[in-house]
Short mmCIF file of C-alpha atoms in Angstrom, two decimals:
data_model
loop_
_atom_site.label_atom_id
_atom_site.label_comp_id
_atom_site.label_asym_id
_atom_site.label_seq_id
_atom_site.Cartn_x
_atom_site.Cartn_y
_atom_site.Cartn_z
CA MET A 1 172.56 8.08 122.51
CA GLU A 2 171.57 11.71 121.88
CA ASN A 3 174.45 12.14 119.41
CA SER A 4 173.35 9.06 117.45
CA LEU A 5 169.77 10.38 117.27
CA GLU A 6 171.01 13.76 116.04
CA LYS A 7 173.11 12.05 113.36
CA LYS A 8 170.14 9.92 112.30
CA GLU A 9 167.91 13.01 112.07
CA GLU A 10 170.60 14.78 110.01
CA LEU A 11 170.78 11.79 107.64
CA ASP A 12 166.97 11.78 107.33
CA VAL A 13 166.94 15.46 106.39
CA HIS A 14 169.58 14.91 103.70
CA ALA A 15 167.62 11.94 102.38
CA MET A 16 164.48 14.01 101.93
CA SER A 17 163.53 15.34 98.50
CA ALA A 18 163.16 19.11 98.06
CA TRP A 19 159.36 18.78 98.10
CA GLU A 20 159.38 16.70 101.28
CA LEU A 21 161.73 19.19 102.92
CA LEU A 22 159.46 22.07 101.93
CA LYS A 23 156.46 20.26 103.38
CA ALA A 24 158.25 19.46 106.62
CA LYS A 25 159.85 22.86 107.17
CA PHE A 26 157.10 25.10 105.79
CA PHE A 27 153.67 23.58 105.14
CA TYR A 28 153.58 21.30 108.17
CA LYS A 29 155.63 23.51 110.44
CA PRO A 30 153.96 23.42 113.91
CA LEU A 31 152.41 26.66 115.13
CA SER A 32 150.63 27.56 118.34
CA LYS A 33 146.88 26.89 118.05
CA ASP A 34 146.02 30.40 119.26
CA ILE A 35 147.76 32.02 116.27
CA GLY A 36 144.78 33.49 114.45
CA TRP A 37 143.73 36.28 112.12
CA TRP A 38 146.12 38.85 113.62
CA TYR A 39 148.93 36.71 112.28
CA THR A 40 147.74 37.04 108.68
CA LEU A 41 149.09 40.62 108.59
CA GLY A 42 152.60 39.51 107.62
CA SER A 43 151.48 37.49 104.60
CA LEU A 44 149.00 40.25 103.79
CA SER A 45 151.86 42.76 103.67
CA LEU A 46 153.77 40.44 101.30
CA PHE A 47 150.66 40.06 99.12
CA LEU A 48 150.28 43.83 98.88
CA PHE A 49 153.96 44.23 97.97
CA ILE A 50 153.59 41.68 95.15
CA THR A 51 150.47 43.52 93.99
CA GLN A 52 152.39 46.81 94.01
CA VAL A 53 155.22 45.30 91.95
CA ILE A 54 152.85 43.85 89.32
CA THR A 55 150.70 46.97 88.96
CA GLY A 56 153.81 49.17 89.14
CA ILE A 57 155.40 47.36 86.19
CA LEU A 58 152.21 47.80 84.16
CA LEU A 59 152.08 51.50 85.03
CA ALA A 60 155.80 52.09 84.38
CA GLY A 61 155.39 50.85 80.81
CA ASN A 62 153.07 53.78 80.07
CA TYR A 63 154.50 56.49 82.35
CA VAL A 64 156.72 59.25 80.92
CA PRO A 65 158.93 60.87 83.64
CA THR A 66 159.23 64.34 82.10
CA LEU A 67 157.76 67.68 83.17
CA ALA A 68 155.88 68.00 79.89
CA GLU A 69 154.44 64.49 79.74
CA ALA A 70 154.28 63.02 83.27
CA TYR A 71 150.80 64.36 84.03
CA ASN A 72 149.51 63.59 80.52
CA SER A 73 150.87 60.04 80.63
CA VAL A 74 149.04 59.45 83.91
CA GLY A 75 145.90 60.81 82.23
CA HIS A 76 146.46 58.37 79.36
CA ILE A 77 146.73 55.49 81.83
CA GLN A 78 143.59 56.60 83.64
CA ASN A 79 141.39 57.31 80.62
CA GLU A 80 142.72 55.48 77.55
CA MET A 81 144.79 52.47 78.57
CA THR A 82 142.81 49.21 78.77
CA LEU A 83 141.84 48.73 82.43
CA GLY A 84 144.30 51.54 83.25
CA TRP A 85 141.85 53.05 85.72
CA LEU A 86 141.70 49.72 87.59
CA ILE A 87 145.47 49.13 87.57
CA ARG A 88 146.19 52.66 88.75
CA GLY A 89 143.44 52.49 91.37
CA VAL A 90 144.73 49.19 92.78
CA HIS A 91 148.28 50.60 92.85
CA HIS A 92 147.17 53.82 94.54
CA TRP A 93 145.09 52.20 97.26
CA GLY A 94 147.53 49.32 97.60
CA SER A 95 150.29 51.71 98.65
CA HIS A 96 148.13 53.23 101.38
CA LEU A 97 146.88 49.87 102.62
CA MET A 98 150.38 48.40 102.60
CA VAL A 99 151.65 51.18 104.89
CA LEU A 100 148.65 50.65 107.18
CA THR A 101 149.01 46.86 107.19
CA VAL A 102 152.74 46.91 107.95
CA PHE A 103 152.12 49.45 110.73
CA ILE A 104 149.39 47.32 112.36
CA HIS A 105 151.59 44.24 111.92
CA MET A 106 154.35 46.03 113.86
CA LEU A 107 151.89 47.01 116.58
CA ARG A 108 150.74 43.41 116.89
CA ALA A 109 154.36 42.24 117.22
CA PHE A 110 155.05 44.89 119.86
CA PHE A 111 152.03 44.20 122.06
CA HIS A 112 152.48 40.41 121.78
CA GLY A 113 156.15 40.71 122.67
CA GLY A 114 157.18 39.25 119.33
CA TYR A 115 160.36 41.29 119.32
CA LYS A 116 161.95 39.46 122.22
CA ARG A 117 164.82 37.01 121.85
CA PRO A 118 165.42 35.04 119.69
CA ASN A 119 163.25 37.17 117.36
CA GLN A 120 165.10 40.45 117.83
CA TYR A 121 166.41 40.55 114.24
CA ILE A 122 162.94 39.73 112.88
CA TRP A 123 161.82 42.92 114.64
CA VAL A 124 164.75 44.93 113.19
CA THR A 125 163.96 43.85 109.62
CA GLY A 126 160.26 44.50 110.21
CA THR A 127 161.02 48.05 111.36
CA LEU A 128 163.15 48.63 108.26
CA LEU A 129 160.25 47.37 106.12
CA LEU A 130 157.90 49.88 107.75
CA PHE A 131 160.19 52.78 106.89
CA LEU A 132 160.88 51.51 103.36
CA THR A 133 157.15 51.00 102.71
CA ALA A 134 156.39 54.56 103.81
CA LEU A 135 159.27 55.83 101.67
CA MET A 136 158.01 53.97 98.62
CA ALA A 137 154.52 55.44 99.06
CA LEU A 138 155.96 58.94 99.56
CA THR A 139 158.14 58.84 96.44
CA GLY A 140 155.23 57.52 94.36
CA TYR A 141 153.16 60.49 95.52
CA ILE A 142 155.46 62.82 93.52
CA LEU A 143 155.40 60.98 90.19
CA PRO A 144 151.98 62.04 88.76
CA TRP A 145 153.32 65.63 88.78
CA SER A 146 149.98 67.04 89.83
CA ASP A 147 149.43 70.20 91.82
CA ARG A 148 149.77 68.25 95.05
CA SER A 149 152.91 66.50 93.76
CA PHE A 150 154.58 69.80 92.88
CA TRP A 151 153.98 71.43 96.25
CA ALA A 152 154.93 68.25 98.12
CA ALA A 153 158.23 68.06 96.22
CA THR A 154 158.86 71.79 96.72
CA ILE A 155 158.28 71.73 100.48
CA LEU A 156 160.18 68.47 100.93
CA ALA A 157 163.25 69.92 99.17
CA LYS A 158 163.06 73.06 101.32
CA VAL A 159 162.72 70.97 104.49
CA PHE A 160 165.82 68.98 103.52
CA GLU A 161 167.80 72.20 103.27
CA PHE A 162 167.16 72.86 106.96
CA LEU A 163 169.03 69.71 107.96
CA PRO A 164 172.55 70.35 109.24
CA VAL A 165 175.56 68.78 107.45
CA ILE A 166 173.60 66.57 105.01
CA GLY A 167 170.75 68.99 104.18
CA GLY A 168 172.22 70.38 100.98
CA TRP A 169 173.28 66.90 99.82
CA LEU A 170 169.77 65.48 100.43
CA ALA A 171 168.11 68.39 98.61
CA ASN A 172 170.40 67.84 95.62
CA MET A 173 169.85 64.08 95.74
CA VAL A 174 166.09 64.53 95.21
CA GLY A 175 166.62 66.93 92.32
CA GLY A 176 167.58 70.23 93.93
CA ILE A 177 165.72 72.98 95.76
CA GLN A 178 164.16 74.21 92.50
CA VAL A 179 161.97 71.25 91.57
CA GLY A 180 161.99 70.28 87.91
CA ALA A 181 162.89 67.54 85.43
CA LEU A 182 165.65 66.13 87.63
CA THR A 183 163.16 65.86 90.52
CA LEU A 184 160.95 63.46 88.56
CA THR A 185 163.93 61.42 87.34
CA ARG A 186 165.34 61.02 90.85
CA TYR A 187 162.01 60.20 92.53
CA GLY A 188 161.17 57.82 89.69
CA SER A 189 164.44 55.90 90.10
CA PHE A 190 163.96 55.72 93.88
CA HIS A 191 160.34 54.58 93.60
CA MET A 192 160.67 52.07 90.75
CA ILE A 193 164.17 50.63 91.25
CA LEU A 194 166.06 51.37 94.46
CA ILE A 195 163.33 51.11 97.13
CA PRO A 196 161.58 47.98 95.70
CA PHE A 197 164.99 46.26 95.51
CA LEU A 198 165.71 47.13 99.16
CA ILE A 199 162.24 45.96 100.22
CA LEU A 200 162.73 42.66 98.37
CA LEU A 201 166.09 42.17 100.08
CA VAL A 202 164.72 42.93 103.56
CA VAL A 203 161.56 40.83 102.99
CA ALA A 204 163.69 37.83 102.00
CA THR A 205 165.83 38.26 105.13
CA HIS A 206 162.68 38.69 107.26
CA ILE A 207 161.13 35.46 105.95
CA VAL A 208 164.34 33.45 106.39
CA LEU A 209 164.63 34.65 110.00
CA ILE A 210 161.00 33.67 110.69
CA GLN A 211 161.65 30.18 109.29
CA LEU A 212 164.74 29.84 111.45
CA HIS A 213 163.34 31.16 114.73
CA GLY A 214 159.61 30.60 114.31
CA GLU A 215 156.58 32.68 115.24
CA LYS A 216 156.05 33.21 118.97
CA GLY A 217 152.28 33.66 118.80
CA PRO A 218 150.17 35.54 121.37
CA PRO A 219 151.46 35.96 124.95
CA PRO A 220 151.11 32.65 126.84
CA LYS A 221 148.37 32.29 129.44
CA GLU A 222 149.52 31.03 132.79
CA GLY A 223 148.63 27.39 133.34
CA VAL A 224 147.13 26.96 129.85
CA ASP A 225 148.75 24.75 127.20
CA VAL A 226 147.08 25.63 123.87
CA GLY A 227 149.00 23.03 121.89
CA THR A 228 150.18 23.23 118.28
CA GLN A 229 148.83 22.70 114.77
CA PRO A 230 150.50 22.59 111.31
CA PHE A 231 150.77 25.75 109.23
CA PHE A 232 148.87 23.93 106.45
CA PRO A 233 145.93 23.98 106.19
CA TYR A 234 145.00 26.01 109.25
CA GLN A 235 147.03 29.23 109.07
CA LEU A 236 147.62 29.10 105.31
CA SER A 237 143.86 29.05 104.71
CA LYS A 238 143.48 32.17 106.86
CA ASP A 239 146.28 33.87 104.92
CA ALA A 240 144.59 32.99 101.62
CA ILE A 241 141.20 34.28 102.78
CA ALA A 242 142.74 37.53 104.09
CA SER A 243 144.58 38.09 100.78
CA PHE A 244 141.42 37.39 98.78
CA LEU A 245 139.41 39.85 100.87
CA MET A 246 142.18 42.44 100.47
CA MET A 247 142.05 42.06 96.69
CA VAL A 248 138.27 42.50 96.78
CA LEU A 249 138.74 45.65 98.88
CA LEU A 250 141.32 47.00 96.40
CA PHE A 251 138.93 46.41 93.48
CA VAL A 252 136.07 48.10 95.35
CA LEU A 253 138.21 51.14 96.24
CA ALA A 254 139.60 51.38 92.70
CA GLY A 255 136.16 51.00 91.10
CA TYR A 256 133.95 53.09 93.37
CA ILE A 257 136.34 55.71 94.73
CA GLY A 258 139.24 55.62 92.29
CA VAL A 259 142.25 57.90 92.46
CA PRO A 260 141.41 61.47 93.56
CA ALA A 261 141.71 63.82 90.59
CA ASP A 262 144.24 66.65 90.83
CA PRO A 263 145.10 69.45 88.36
CA PRO A 264 148.59 69.42 86.83
CA ALA A 265 151.57 71.04 88.53
CA ARG A 266 151.35 74.80 88.07
CA PRO A 267 154.10 76.91 89.61
CA LEU A 268 152.72 80.36 90.46
CA ALA A 269 149.20 79.10 89.76
CA GLU A 270 146.26 79.03 92.12
CA ILE A 271 146.96 76.46 94.81
CA ASN A 272 144.21 73.84 94.72
CA SER A 273 145.76 71.51 97.26
CA VAL A 274 147.01 71.77 100.79
CA PRO A 275 150.81 71.33 100.65
CA LYS A 276 151.20 68.83 103.41
CA PRO A 277 152.57 65.28 103.47
CA GLU A 278 150.74 61.99 103.20
CA TRP A 279 148.60 60.83 106.13
CA PHE A 280 151.18 58.36 107.46
CA ILE A 281 153.70 61.13 108.28
CA LEU A 282 151.20 63.83 109.25
CA PHE A 283 152.04 63.37 112.92
CA GLY A 284 155.65 64.34 112.17
CA TYR A 285 154.43 67.35 110.23
CA GLU A 286 152.43 68.48 113.25
CA ILE A 287 155.50 68.08 115.49
CA LEU A 288 157.47 70.20 113.00
CA LYS A 289 154.95 73.02 113.37
CA MET A 290 155.63 73.19 117.10
CA PHE A 291 159.19 74.42 116.58
CA LYS A 292 160.29 77.86 115.49
CA GLY A 293 163.44 79.37 114.06
CA LYS A 294 166.67 77.46 114.55
CA SER A 295 165.02 75.04 116.98
CA ILE A 296 163.28 73.47 113.95
CA VAL A 297 166.47 71.44 113.51
CA ILE A 298 165.47 69.50 116.64
CA ALA A 299 162.25 68.40 114.95
CA LEU A 300 164.10 67.43 111.78
CA THR A 301 167.02 65.58 113.33
CA VAL A 302 166.92 64.81 117.06
CA ILE A 303 163.29 63.63 117.31
CA PRO A 304 163.33 61.37 114.19
CA ILE A 305 166.73 59.86 115.06
CA VAL A 306 165.68 59.13 118.65
CA GLY A 307 162.32 57.72 117.51
CA ILE A 308 163.83 55.46 114.83
CA ALA A 309 166.61 54.27 117.14
CA ALA A 310 164.07 53.53 119.91
CA LEU A 311 162.10 51.30 117.53
CA ILE A 312 165.01 49.48 115.92
CA PHE A 313 166.90 48.78 119.15
CA LEU A 314 163.82 47.97 121.25
CA PRO A 315 164.71 44.24 121.65
CA PHE A 316 168.19 45.13 122.87
CA TYR A 317 167.25 47.48 125.71
CA ASP A 318 163.99 45.81 126.79
CA LYS A 319 165.51 43.06 128.92
CA ASN A 320 162.18 41.84 130.33
CA GLU A 321 161.75 38.29 129.03
CA GLU A 322 158.05 38.14 129.90
CA ARG A 323 155.48 38.53 127.10
CA ALA A 324 152.25 38.52 129.14
CA TYR A 325 150.47 41.89 129.17
CA THR A 326 150.21 42.00 132.95
CA LYS A 327 153.96 41.43 133.35
CA ARG A 328 154.93 44.25 130.94
CA PRO A 329 152.94 47.22 132.29
CA LEU A 330 155.53 49.86 131.36
CA ALA A 331 155.98 48.60 127.78
CA ILE A 332 152.21 48.26 127.21
CA ALA A 333 151.48 51.72 128.66
CA THR A 334 154.26 53.30 126.57
CA GLY A 335 153.00 51.60 123.42
CA LEU A 336 149.40 52.67 123.98
CA GLY A 337 150.51 56.22 124.79
CA ALA A 338 152.58 56.38 121.59
CA VAL A 339 149.68 55.14 119.45
CA ILE A 340 147.24 57.63 121.00
CA LEU A 341 149.73 60.48 120.56
CA ILE A 342 150.36 59.60 116.89
CA LEU A 343 146.62 59.40 116.18
CA TYR A 344 145.98 62.71 117.95
CA LEU A 345 148.77 64.56 116.10
CA THR A 346 147.63 63.05 112.79
CA LEU A 347 144.08 64.25 113.36
CA ILE A 348 145.20 67.75 114.35
CA ALA A 349 147.47 68.00 111.28
CA GLU A 350 144.70 66.77 108.99
CA VAL A 351 142.19 69.41 110.03
CA SER A 352 144.75 72.24 110.05
CA SER A 353 146.30 73.87 106.99
CA PRO A 354 149.36 76.02 106.35
CA LEU A 355 147.72 77.69 103.36
CA PRO A 356 147.39 81.39 104.04
CA GLY A 357 144.19 81.83 102.02
CA LYS A 358 144.74 85.58 102.46
CA PHE A 359 147.49 87.76 101.03
CA PHE A 360 148.24 91.21 102.42
CA VAL A 361 149.78 94.33 100.92
CA PRO A 362 150.12 97.86 102.30
CA ASP A 363 147.05 100.03 101.75
CA ARG A 364 148.68 102.28 99.13
CA PRO A 365 149.34 102.19 95.35
CA LEU A 366 151.90 99.49 94.61
CA ALA A 367 154.30 99.14 91.71
CA VAL A 368 154.14 96.12 89.41
CA LYS A 369 157.52 95.04 90.78
CA GLU A 370 156.25 95.05 94.36
CA LEU A 371 153.18 92.98 93.48
CA ALA A 372 155.34 90.60 91.44
CA GLY A 373 157.34 90.04 94.63
CA LEU A 374 154.18 88.82 96.37
CA ALA A 375 153.73 86.25 93.58
CA LEU A 376 157.24 85.02 94.35
CA PHE A 377 156.41 84.94 98.07
CA GLU A 378 153.59 82.55 97.14
CA LYS A 379 155.64 80.54 94.60
CA ASN A 380 158.43 79.88 97.08
CA VAL A 381 155.87 78.88 99.75
CA CYS A 382 157.40 81.35 102.21
CA TYR A 383 154.22 81.02 104.29
CA CYS A 384 155.26 77.47 105.23
CA CYS A 385 157.74 79.09 107.62
CA HIS A 386 156.66 82.73 107.90
CA SER A 387 153.27 84.18 108.73
CA MET A 388 151.94 87.48 107.47
CA LYS A 389 149.77 89.31 110.01
CA GLY A 390 149.44 85.99 111.85
CA VAL A 391 148.23 84.12 108.76
CA GLY A 392 150.41 81.17 107.73
CA MET A 393 152.94 79.09 109.62
CA LYS A 394 154.82 80.46 112.62
CA ASN A 395 158.17 78.69 112.38
CA ALA A 396 159.90 81.98 111.51
CA PRO A 397 159.21 85.69 112.23
CA ASP A 398 155.97 87.32 111.08
CA LEU A 399 157.11 89.34 108.05
CA TRP A 400 154.47 92.03 108.49
CA LYS A 401 156.21 93.10 111.66
CA THR A 402 159.84 92.40 110.86
CA ALA A 403 160.41 93.02 107.11
CA SER A 404 160.37 96.82 107.50
CA LYS A 405 163.20 96.63 110.05
CA ARG A 406 165.67 95.56 107.33
CA ASP A 407 166.94 97.65 104.42
CA ALA A 408 166.91 96.47 100.81
CA GLN A 409 170.56 95.48 100.72
CA TYR A 410 170.23 93.27 103.79
CA LEU A 411 167.15 91.54 102.28
CA ARG A 412 169.01 91.12 98.99
CA ASN A 413 171.96 89.48 100.73
CA LEU A 414 169.65 87.36 102.87
CA LEU A 415 167.83 85.92 99.86
CA LYS A 416 171.06 85.34 97.96
CA ASP A 417 173.08 83.72 100.76
CA PRO A 418 171.14 83.27 104.02
CA ASP A 419 173.88 81.21 105.69
CA LYS A 420 176.46 83.98 105.23
CA THR A 421 174.05 86.80 106.11
CA LEU A 422 172.71 85.14 109.27
CA GLY A 423 176.08 83.69 110.22
CA LYS A 424 174.54 80.25 110.78
CA LYS A 425 174.07 77.35 108.39
CA GLY A 426 170.63 75.90 107.78
CA GLN A 427 168.63 78.54 109.67
CA MET A 428 166.87 79.66 106.48
CA VAL A 429 166.24 77.97 103.15
CA THR A 430 168.34 79.17 100.19
CA TYR A 431 166.14 80.45 97.37
CA HIS A 432 167.47 79.99 93.85
CA MET A 433 166.09 82.99 91.97
CA ASP A 434 167.54 85.14 89.21
CA ASP A 435 168.39 88.77 89.97
CA ALA A 436 165.11 90.12 88.56
CA ASP A 437 162.93 87.88 90.74
CA ARG A 438 165.12 88.50 93.78
CA GLU A 439 164.73 92.26 93.32
CA ALA A 440 160.95 91.87 93.03
CA LEU A 441 160.73 89.92 96.30
CA VAL A 442 162.96 92.50 97.99
CA SER A 443 160.62 95.25 96.70
CA TYR A 444 157.56 93.50 98.12
CA LEU A 445 159.17 92.92 101.52
CA GLY A 446 160.46 96.49 101.50
CA SER A 447 156.96 97.81 100.77
CA ILE A 448 155.71 96.54 104.13
CA ASP A 449 155.67 99.27 106.77
CA PHE A 450 153.05 98.54 109.41
CA MET A 451 153.86 101.77 111.24
CA ARG A 452 152.87 103.95 108.24
CA TYR A 453 150.28 101.90 106.35
CA ASN A 454 147.35 99.71 107.17
CA SER A 455 146.97 96.42 105.33
CA LYS A 456 144.52 95.36 102.64
CA LEU A 457 143.75 92.03 101.02
CA ILE A 458 144.63 91.43 97.39
CA GLU A 459 143.37 88.80 94.97
CA PRO A 460 145.93 86.20 93.83
CA ALA A 461 145.02 86.81 90.16
CA VAL A 462 146.24 90.40 90.51
CA PHE A 463 149.72 89.72 91.89
CA ARG A 464 150.20 86.68 89.64
CA SER A 465 149.39 88.91 86.65
CA ALA A 466 151.85 91.45 88.03
CA HIS A 467 154.65 88.88 87.86
CA ILE A 468 153.85 88.04 84.22
CA ILE A 469 153.84 91.76 83.35
CA TYR A 470 157.04 92.36 85.31
CA ARG A 471 158.88 89.63 83.42
CA ASN A 472 157.65 91.04 80.07
CA GLU A 473 157.91 94.79 80.67
CA LYS A 474 159.22 95.61 77.18
CA ALA A 475 156.30 93.80 75.55
CA VAL A 476 153.69 95.98 77.28
CA SER A 477 155.55 99.27 77.35
CA ASP A 478 153.56 102.07 75.70
CA PRO A 479 152.94 105.71 76.72
CA ASP A 480 149.29 105.45 75.71
CA VAL A 481 147.09 103.97 78.46
CA THR A 482 144.63 102.36 76.01
CA ALA A 483 147.41 100.74 73.98
CA ARG A 484 149.13 99.61 77.16
CA SER A 485 145.90 98.05 78.44
CA ARG A 486 145.46 96.16 75.14
CA LYS A 487 149.05 94.86 75.23
CA ILE A 488 148.75 93.73 78.84
CA ALA A 489 145.45 91.95 78.10
CA GLU A 490 147.04 90.19 75.10
CA LEU A 491 150.04 89.15 77.21
CA LEU A 492 147.85 87.67 79.96
CA ARG A 493 145.58 85.88 77.46
CA LYS A 494 148.64 84.49 75.67
CA ASN A 495 149.98 83.13 78.96
CA GLN A 496 146.59 81.55 79.65
CA GLN A 497 146.27 80.01 76.18
CA GLU A 498 149.83 78.69 75.84
CA LEU A 499 150.20 77.24 79.32
CA LYS A 500 146.54 76.21 79.65
CA GLU A 501 146.05 74.43 82.99
CA LYS A 502 149.64 75.20 83.99
CA SER A 503 149.06 78.94 83.68
CA PRO A 504 148.92 80.91 86.95
CA LEU A 505 145.80 82.50 85.46
CA ALA A 506 144.20 79.20 84.37
CA LYS A 507 140.89 79.79 86.16
CA VAL A 508 140.64 83.55 85.63
CA SER A 509 137.79 84.65 83.34
CA GLY A 510 138.32 86.83 80.27
CA GLU A 511 136.33 89.63 81.93
CA LYS A 512 138.60 89.51 84.97
CA LEU A 513 141.72 89.57 82.77
CA ALA A 514 140.44 92.70 81.00
CA GLU A 515 139.78 94.32 84.39
CA ILE A 516 143.31 93.47 85.59
CA ALA A 517 144.84 94.76 82.35
CA SER A 518 142.95 98.04 82.69
CA TYR A 519 144.07 98.43 86.30
CA PHE A 520 147.76 97.92 85.51
CA ALA A 521 147.57 100.16 82.43
CA LYS A 522 146.37 103.03 84.61
CA ASN A 523 148.58 102.25 87.62
CA TYR A 524 151.70 101.09 85.80
CA GLN A 525 154.85 102.06 87.69
#
């Protein structure tokens, strides 16, 4: 009897038209009556992804992924393209809200036990979507090639180099340790082609799995039968309202807040932004700061791998079939603890900053070459690992105390090939500098002798000017102090005028430039 009924049902399904099948399997699919607004987060995530694709295509048609034009093309979109400000604003805020929505959606699935069998693969694809969404937002952060973009790309490449085995390959994959034209090309291809394709693939799989296995709904209440209701119109109407309100929110954020303005990328220029990652990975950044020296590899490999594996394989090691909160005390407590910890670390990382704000030199007359080395210390963001008199990060030795213990040849070898000099791979980032810049950095580090000299603060404009002078020594060489001062002033003004906002002296006044030129003319060594 049962077999005949099954055959009849199978025949009925085959006899249905495509529209009738869609109505039966999708629109009128029965859902638990207590599925409410929390269950609009999945469709809301899909809506935001579609919004990102549409606005991304419109932006891509006007974006130029080159060092010279990337920032200007974004400015064109923002200020000249019809409704460009709105499209860019919706895209910007949409990326942040999509990460947040997918994250909350995952939390809802965890606390409601939505990852348990037979929905374990729905959870796996959802976890992959969370990581891909964050990755898409992170790669898009680089593309405007603003000041923040440059420092983010620089630090990210240097962090990759710390990774054992695959570190060098990852750094090269994103354009190399010295960020430049290839960096934009690689991040652009990841952001606009590869990652959206992967998201589309995983989203399709996620939706198919949900249709096959269904949505569990909130944890059941003992002795209470809530009954079922069709997806249409009840849940679909909630999804539509949530998506409409999200679009309104995107328009409000784009219109009244917009995209925060940043100056263009300016290597060796005054740093106007804190070089730290986006808010959704700030907690990881704070964890990274807790490790020093070679142990930093633990923060970059062991902790992320364990964390990702714990999320992805959660349905396979949590054997408790119960979904009620009271019958999953360990899982609920662990989840709440993890959320509180992430929020706490994010807050701490947000209010802290690795920017030194202060730059120290020995309290004695310094050569142009020595000061130029300090400019390279800043350019290569050495303070993201090393501190100087306790100012800066503390993941590596304080250079004010340790630099004087090494001779020039050792420092030269260290900067050229740290792996060979230290005898361990990945303990220090490899800096790709030419011989002249390497010698300047060696001179600065060699000038530090805390046993003989006190320290004094120096203005960034002074050591940045020193690097420009150092790289153009022949142009300013003159035995006459007055003539030398005039040539130095002309050189610095030329740098300011030709590079404009990208000049390391972009915000330095003409009066200050004349003062700097006079100083170096009299103290030229």
